[in-house]
Short mmCIF file of C-alpha atoms in Angstrom, two decimals:
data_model
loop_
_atom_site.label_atom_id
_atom_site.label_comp_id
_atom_site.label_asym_id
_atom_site.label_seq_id
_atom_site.Cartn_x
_atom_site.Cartn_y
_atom_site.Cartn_z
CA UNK A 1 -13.10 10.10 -62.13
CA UNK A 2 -12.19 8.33 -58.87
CA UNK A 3 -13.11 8.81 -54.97
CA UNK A 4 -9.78 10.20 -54.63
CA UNK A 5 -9.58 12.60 -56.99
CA UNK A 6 -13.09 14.24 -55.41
CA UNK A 7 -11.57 14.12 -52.02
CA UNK A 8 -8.30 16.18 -52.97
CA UNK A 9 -11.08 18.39 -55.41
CA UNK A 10 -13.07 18.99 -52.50
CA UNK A 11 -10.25 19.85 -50.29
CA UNK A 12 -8.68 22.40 -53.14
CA UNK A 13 -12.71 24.02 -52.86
CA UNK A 14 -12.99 24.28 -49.06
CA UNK A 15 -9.35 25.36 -48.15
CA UNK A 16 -9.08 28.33 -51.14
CA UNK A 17 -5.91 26.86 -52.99
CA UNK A 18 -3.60 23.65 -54.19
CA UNK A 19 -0.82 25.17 -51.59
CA UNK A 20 -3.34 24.76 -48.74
CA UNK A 21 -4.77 21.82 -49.61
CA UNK A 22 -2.00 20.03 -50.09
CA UNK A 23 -1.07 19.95 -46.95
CA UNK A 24 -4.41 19.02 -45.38
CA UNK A 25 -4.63 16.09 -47.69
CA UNK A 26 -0.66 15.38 -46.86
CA UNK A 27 0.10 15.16 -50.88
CA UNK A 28 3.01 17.16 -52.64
CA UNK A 29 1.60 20.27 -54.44
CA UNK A 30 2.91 18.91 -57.95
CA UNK A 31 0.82 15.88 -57.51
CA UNK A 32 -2.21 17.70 -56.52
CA UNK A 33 -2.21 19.91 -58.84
CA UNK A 34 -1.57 17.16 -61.48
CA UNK A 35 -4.33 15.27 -60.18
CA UNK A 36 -6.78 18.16 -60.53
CA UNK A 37 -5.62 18.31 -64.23
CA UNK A 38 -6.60 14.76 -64.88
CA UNK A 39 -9.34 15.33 -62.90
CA UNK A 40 -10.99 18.11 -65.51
CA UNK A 41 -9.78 15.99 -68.26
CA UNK A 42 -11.67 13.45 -67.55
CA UNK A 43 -14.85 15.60 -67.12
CA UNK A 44 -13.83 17.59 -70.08
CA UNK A 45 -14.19 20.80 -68.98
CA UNK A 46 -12.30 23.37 -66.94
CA UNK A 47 -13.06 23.22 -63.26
CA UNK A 48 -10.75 25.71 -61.43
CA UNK A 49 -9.80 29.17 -62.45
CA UNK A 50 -6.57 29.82 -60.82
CA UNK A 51 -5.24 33.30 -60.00
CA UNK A 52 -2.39 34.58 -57.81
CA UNK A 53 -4.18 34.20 -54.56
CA UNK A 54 -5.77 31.02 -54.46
CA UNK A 55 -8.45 29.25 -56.86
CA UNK A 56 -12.02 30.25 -58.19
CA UNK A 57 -14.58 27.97 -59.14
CA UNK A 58 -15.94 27.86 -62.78
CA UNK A 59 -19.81 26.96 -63.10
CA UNK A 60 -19.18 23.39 -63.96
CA UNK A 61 -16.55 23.37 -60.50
CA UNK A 62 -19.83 24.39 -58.31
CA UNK A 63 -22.16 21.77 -59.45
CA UNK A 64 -19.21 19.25 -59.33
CA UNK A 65 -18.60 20.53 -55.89
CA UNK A 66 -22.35 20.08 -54.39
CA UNK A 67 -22.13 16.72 -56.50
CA UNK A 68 -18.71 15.32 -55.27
CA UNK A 69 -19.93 16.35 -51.73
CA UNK A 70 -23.47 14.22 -51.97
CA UNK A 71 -20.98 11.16 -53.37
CA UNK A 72 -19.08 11.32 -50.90
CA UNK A 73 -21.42 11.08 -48.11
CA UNK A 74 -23.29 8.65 -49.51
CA UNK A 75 -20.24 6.12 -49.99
CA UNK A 76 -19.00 6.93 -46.35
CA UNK A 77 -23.10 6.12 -45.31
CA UNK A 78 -22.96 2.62 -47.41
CA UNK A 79 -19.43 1.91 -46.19
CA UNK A 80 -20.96 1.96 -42.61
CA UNK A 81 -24.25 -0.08 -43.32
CA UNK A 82 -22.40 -2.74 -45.12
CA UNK A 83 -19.88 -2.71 -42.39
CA UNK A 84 -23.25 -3.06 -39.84
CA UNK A 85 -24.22 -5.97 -42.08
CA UNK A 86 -20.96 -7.74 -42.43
CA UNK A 87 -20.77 -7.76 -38.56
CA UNK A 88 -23.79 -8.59 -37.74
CA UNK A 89 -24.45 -5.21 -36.43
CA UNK A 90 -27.60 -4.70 -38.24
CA UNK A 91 -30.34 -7.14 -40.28
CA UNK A 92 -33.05 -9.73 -39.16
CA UNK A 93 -33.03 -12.84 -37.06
CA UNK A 94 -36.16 -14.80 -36.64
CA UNK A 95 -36.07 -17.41 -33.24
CA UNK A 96 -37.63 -20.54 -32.30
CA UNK A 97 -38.13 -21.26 -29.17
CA UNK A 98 -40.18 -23.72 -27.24
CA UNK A 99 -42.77 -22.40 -25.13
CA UNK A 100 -41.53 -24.27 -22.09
CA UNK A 101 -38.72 -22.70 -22.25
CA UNK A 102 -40.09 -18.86 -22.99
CA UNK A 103 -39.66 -17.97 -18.92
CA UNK A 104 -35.81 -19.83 -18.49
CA UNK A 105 -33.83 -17.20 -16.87
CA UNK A 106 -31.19 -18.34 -19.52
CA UNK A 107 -33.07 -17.96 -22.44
CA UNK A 108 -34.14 -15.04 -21.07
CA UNK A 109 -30.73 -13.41 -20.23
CA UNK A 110 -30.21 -14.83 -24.40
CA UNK A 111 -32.85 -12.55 -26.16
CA UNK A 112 -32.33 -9.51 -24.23
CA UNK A 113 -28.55 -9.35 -23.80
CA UNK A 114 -29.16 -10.32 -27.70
CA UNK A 115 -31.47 -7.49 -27.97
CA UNK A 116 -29.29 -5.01 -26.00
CA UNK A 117 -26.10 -5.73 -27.48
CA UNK A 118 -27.79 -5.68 -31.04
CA UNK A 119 -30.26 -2.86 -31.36
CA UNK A 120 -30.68 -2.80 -35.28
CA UNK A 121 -30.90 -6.58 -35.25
CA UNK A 122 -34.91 -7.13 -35.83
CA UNK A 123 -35.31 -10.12 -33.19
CA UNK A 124 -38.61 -11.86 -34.30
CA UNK A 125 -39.41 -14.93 -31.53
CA UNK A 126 -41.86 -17.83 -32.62
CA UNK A 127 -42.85 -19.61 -29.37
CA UNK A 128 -43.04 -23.11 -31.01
CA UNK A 129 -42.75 -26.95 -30.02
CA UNK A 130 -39.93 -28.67 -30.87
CA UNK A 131 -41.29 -30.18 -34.27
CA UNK A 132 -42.70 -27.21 -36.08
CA UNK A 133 -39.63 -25.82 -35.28
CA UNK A 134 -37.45 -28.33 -37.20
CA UNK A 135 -39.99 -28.46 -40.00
CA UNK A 136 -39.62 -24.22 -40.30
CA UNK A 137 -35.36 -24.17 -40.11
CA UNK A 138 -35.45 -27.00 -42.76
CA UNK A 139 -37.73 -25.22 -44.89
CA UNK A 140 -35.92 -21.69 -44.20
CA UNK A 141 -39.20 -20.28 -42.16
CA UNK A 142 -36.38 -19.26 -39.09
CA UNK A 143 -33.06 -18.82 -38.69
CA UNK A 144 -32.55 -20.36 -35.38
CA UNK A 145 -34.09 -22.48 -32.48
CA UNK A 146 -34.10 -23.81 -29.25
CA UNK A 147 -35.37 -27.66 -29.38
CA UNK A 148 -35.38 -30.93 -27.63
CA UNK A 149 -33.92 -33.20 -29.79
CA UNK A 150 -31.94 -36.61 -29.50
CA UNK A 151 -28.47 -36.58 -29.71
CA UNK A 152 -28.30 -36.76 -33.58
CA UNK A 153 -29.34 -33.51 -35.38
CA UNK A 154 -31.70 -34.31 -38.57
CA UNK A 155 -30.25 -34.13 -41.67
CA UNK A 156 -29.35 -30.65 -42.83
CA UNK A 157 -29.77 -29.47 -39.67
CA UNK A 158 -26.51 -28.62 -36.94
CA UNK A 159 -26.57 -28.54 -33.84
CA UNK A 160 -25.19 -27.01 -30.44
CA UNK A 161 -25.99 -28.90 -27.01
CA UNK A 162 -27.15 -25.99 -24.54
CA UNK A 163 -27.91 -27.51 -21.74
CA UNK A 164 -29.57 -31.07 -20.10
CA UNK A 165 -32.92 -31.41 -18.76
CA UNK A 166 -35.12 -34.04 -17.18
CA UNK A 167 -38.32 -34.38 -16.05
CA UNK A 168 -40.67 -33.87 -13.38
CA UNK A 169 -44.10 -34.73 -12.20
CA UNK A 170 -46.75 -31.69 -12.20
CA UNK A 171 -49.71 -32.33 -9.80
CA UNK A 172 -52.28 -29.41 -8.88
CA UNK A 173 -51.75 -28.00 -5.52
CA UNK A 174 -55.21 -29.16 -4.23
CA UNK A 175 -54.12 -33.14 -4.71
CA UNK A 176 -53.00 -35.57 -2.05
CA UNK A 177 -49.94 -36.10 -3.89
CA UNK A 178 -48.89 -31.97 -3.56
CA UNK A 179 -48.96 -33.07 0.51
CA UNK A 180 -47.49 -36.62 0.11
CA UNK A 181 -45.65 -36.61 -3.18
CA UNK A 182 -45.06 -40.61 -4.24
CA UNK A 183 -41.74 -41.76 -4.06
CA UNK A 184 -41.96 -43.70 -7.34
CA UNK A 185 -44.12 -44.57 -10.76
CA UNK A 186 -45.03 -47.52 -9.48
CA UNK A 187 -47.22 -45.28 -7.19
CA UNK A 188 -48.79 -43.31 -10.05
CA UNK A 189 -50.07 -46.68 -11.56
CA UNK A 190 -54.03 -46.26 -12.72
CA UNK A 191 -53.64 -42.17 -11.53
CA UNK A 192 -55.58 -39.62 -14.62
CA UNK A 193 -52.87 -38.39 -16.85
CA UNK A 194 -52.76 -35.42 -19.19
CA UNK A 195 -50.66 -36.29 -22.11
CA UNK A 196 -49.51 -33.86 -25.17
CA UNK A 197 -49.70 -35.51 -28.55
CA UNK A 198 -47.15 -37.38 -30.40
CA UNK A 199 -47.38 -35.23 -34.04
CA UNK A 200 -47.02 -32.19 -32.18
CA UNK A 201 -43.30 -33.24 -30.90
CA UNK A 202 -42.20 -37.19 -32.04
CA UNK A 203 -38.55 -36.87 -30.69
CA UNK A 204 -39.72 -35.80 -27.43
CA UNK A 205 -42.83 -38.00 -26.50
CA UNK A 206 -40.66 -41.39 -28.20
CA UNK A 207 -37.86 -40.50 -25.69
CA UNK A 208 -40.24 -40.13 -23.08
CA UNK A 209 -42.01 -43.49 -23.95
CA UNK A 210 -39.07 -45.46 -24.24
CA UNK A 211 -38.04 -44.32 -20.64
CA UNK A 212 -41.07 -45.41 -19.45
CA UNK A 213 -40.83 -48.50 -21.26
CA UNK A 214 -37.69 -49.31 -19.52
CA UNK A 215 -39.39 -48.40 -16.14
CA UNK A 216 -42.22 -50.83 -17.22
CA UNK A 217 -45.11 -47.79 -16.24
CA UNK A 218 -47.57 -46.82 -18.57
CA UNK A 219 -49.48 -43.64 -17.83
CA UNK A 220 -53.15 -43.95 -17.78
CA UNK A 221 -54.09 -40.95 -19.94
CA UNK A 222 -57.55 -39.53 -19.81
CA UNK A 223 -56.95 -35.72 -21.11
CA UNK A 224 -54.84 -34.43 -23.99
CA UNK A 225 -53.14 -30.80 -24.39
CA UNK A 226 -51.28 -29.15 -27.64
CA UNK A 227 -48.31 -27.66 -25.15
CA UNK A 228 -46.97 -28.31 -22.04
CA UNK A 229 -47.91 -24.96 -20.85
CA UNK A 230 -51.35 -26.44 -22.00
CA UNK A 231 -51.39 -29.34 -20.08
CA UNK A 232 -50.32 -27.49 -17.12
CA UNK A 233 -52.94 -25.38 -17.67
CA UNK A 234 -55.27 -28.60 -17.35
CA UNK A 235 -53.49 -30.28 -14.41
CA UNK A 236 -54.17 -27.02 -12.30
CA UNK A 237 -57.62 -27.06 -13.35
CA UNK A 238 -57.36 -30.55 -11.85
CA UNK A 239 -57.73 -32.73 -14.51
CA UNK A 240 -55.44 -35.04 -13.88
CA UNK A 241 -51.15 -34.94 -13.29
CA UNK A 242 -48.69 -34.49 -15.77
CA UNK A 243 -44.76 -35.22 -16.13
CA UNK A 244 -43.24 -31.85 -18.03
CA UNK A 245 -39.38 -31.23 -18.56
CA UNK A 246 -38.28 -29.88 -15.78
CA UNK A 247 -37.54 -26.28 -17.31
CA UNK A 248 -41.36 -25.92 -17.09
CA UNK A 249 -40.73 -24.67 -13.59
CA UNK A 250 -39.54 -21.42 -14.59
CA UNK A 251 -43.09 -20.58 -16.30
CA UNK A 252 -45.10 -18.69 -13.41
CA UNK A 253 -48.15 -21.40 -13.17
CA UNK A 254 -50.51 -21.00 -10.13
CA UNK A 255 -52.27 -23.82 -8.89
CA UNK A 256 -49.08 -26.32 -10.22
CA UNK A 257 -47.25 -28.32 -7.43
CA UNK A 258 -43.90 -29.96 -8.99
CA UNK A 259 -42.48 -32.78 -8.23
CA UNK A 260 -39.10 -34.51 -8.26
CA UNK A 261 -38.74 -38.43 -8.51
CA UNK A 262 -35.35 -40.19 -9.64
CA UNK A 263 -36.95 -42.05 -11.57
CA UNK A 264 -37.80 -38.97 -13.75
CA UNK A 265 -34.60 -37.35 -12.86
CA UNK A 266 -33.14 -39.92 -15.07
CA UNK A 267 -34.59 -39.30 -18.44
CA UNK A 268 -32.01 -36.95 -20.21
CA UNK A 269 -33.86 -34.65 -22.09
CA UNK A 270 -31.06 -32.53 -23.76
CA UNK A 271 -31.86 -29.06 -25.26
CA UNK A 272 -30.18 -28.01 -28.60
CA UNK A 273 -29.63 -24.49 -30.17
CA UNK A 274 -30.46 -25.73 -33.78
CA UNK A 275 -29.94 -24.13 -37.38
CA UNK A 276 -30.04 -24.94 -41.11
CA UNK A 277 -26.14 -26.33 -42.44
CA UNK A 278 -25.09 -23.02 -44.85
CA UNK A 279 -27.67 -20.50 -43.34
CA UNK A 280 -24.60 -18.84 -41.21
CA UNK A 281 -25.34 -14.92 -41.27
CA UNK A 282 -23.03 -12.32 -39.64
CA UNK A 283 -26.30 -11.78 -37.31
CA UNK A 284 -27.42 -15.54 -36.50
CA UNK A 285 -23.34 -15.90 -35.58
CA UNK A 286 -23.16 -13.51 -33.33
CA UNK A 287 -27.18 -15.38 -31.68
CA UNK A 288 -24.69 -18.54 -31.54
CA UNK A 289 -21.87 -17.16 -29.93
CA UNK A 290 -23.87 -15.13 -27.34
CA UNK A 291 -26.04 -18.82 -26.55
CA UNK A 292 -23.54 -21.01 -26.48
CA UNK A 293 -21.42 -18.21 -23.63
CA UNK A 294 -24.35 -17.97 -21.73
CA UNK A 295 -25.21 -21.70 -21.52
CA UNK A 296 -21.76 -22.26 -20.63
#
């Protein structure tokens, strides 16, 4: 019994006889009407009574008929959610993304043109730092994220160079400094700094050290935070100032004066679209393509 043979069956049902459905199905009445012989041989029973004006169905022809109907629909029903699948039309996608970077206009315009051009795509977004997020896509705990990283990905990791930040000094808007911002970090020598910790992201705060190691300035660091939207948090509460990337701008953070110096302007501080080497999906292809036109 094959799909085809229940399509031309189907047709012989609904249009009253071979003559008729033959030409709605565009095949020669001989070979329809062979067709529906093999077709109740292979069922073993007779399935059509024919008479001079058309065809009657036999008891075992009706339930084949509500049975080849249900078939039918169902295939055409998988046929479209595989086709969803296979294009990335439908499934699960789970993002990284650091929380500085949660309120970029381009990231953004990423999730919901994402979300908008994908509606069956479940978009599940993990606001993580930089190294839990290369700890989860190595272990397979998301599919995708947006990181600072050096310019070697880690192995079993690839990577896609959005865009190129720096950094800038954060001071709260009640200092001196928000009035008459210093011109360099010489100037900043012995000023309270609030610092994020090392294990939280190592790529990041080593590539900020070593810039500052080149500078010769060593922040004095008095106060600690888990996230830069932490420690901005903490520098408007005045606790001290802080140097963030640059992105952390776009985060709506009263009591925050930012501040540019070259000196900070200079610290590349590239962000990377990241994901696990042989985790491509249909749906975390089309997430790639859609970043890397956006960041363009």
């Amino acid at each position: 019994m094959e799909f085809r043979q229940l399509e031309y069956f189907i047709a012989v049902v609904e249009t009253g006889s071979i003559s008729a459905a033959s030409r709605k199905v565009h095949v020669a009445q001989p070979a329809l009407t062979r067709q529906m012989r093999l077709l109740e041989e292979d069922v073993g029973t007779r399935l059509l009574d024919r008479h001079a004006r058309g065809i009657r169905l036999t008891v075992a022809g009706r339930a084949l008929y509500g049975e080849a109907t249900r078939m039918l629909d169902e295939r055409a029903d998988l046929k479209t959610r595989l086709l969803a699948l296979g294009s990335g039309q439908t499934g699960k996608l789970s993002l990284g993304v650091t929380v500085t970077h949660l309120w970029v206009p381009e990231v953004a315009r990423l999730m919901g043109g994402y979300r908008r051009r994908y509606p069956h795509v479940a978009l599940d977004v993990f606001p993580l730092l930089s190294g839990p997020q290369l700890e989860k896509l190595q272990q397979g705990g998301i599919d995708v994220g947006i990181i600072y990283h050096d310019d070697h990905a880690p192995s079993g990791i690839k990577a896609h160079l959005l865009q190129r930040d720096h950094l800038i000094l954060a001071v709260p808007t009640t200092s001196s400094w928000a009035q008459l911002p210093p011109t360099n970090l010489a100037e900043l020598a012995g000023v309270e700094f609030v610092w994020g910790y090392r294990s939280i992201s190592p790529v990041y705060h080593d590539r900020v050290v070593a810039h500052f190691s080149r500078l010769n300035f060593e922040p004095h660091v008095v106060q600690y935070g888990a996230d830069n939207i932490t420690i901005l948090s903490m520098v408007a509460a005045g606790l001290g100032v802080a140097i963030v990337p640059a992105a952390s701008r776009s985060h709506p953070m009263p009591g925050i004066h930012f501040i540019e110096l070259d000196e900070l302007t200079t610290c590349d501080m590239p962000l990377w679209l990241a994901w696990r080497i042989g985790n491509i999906t249909p749906v975390l292809d089309n997430f790639i393509q859609m970043a890397v036109d956006i960041f363009e």
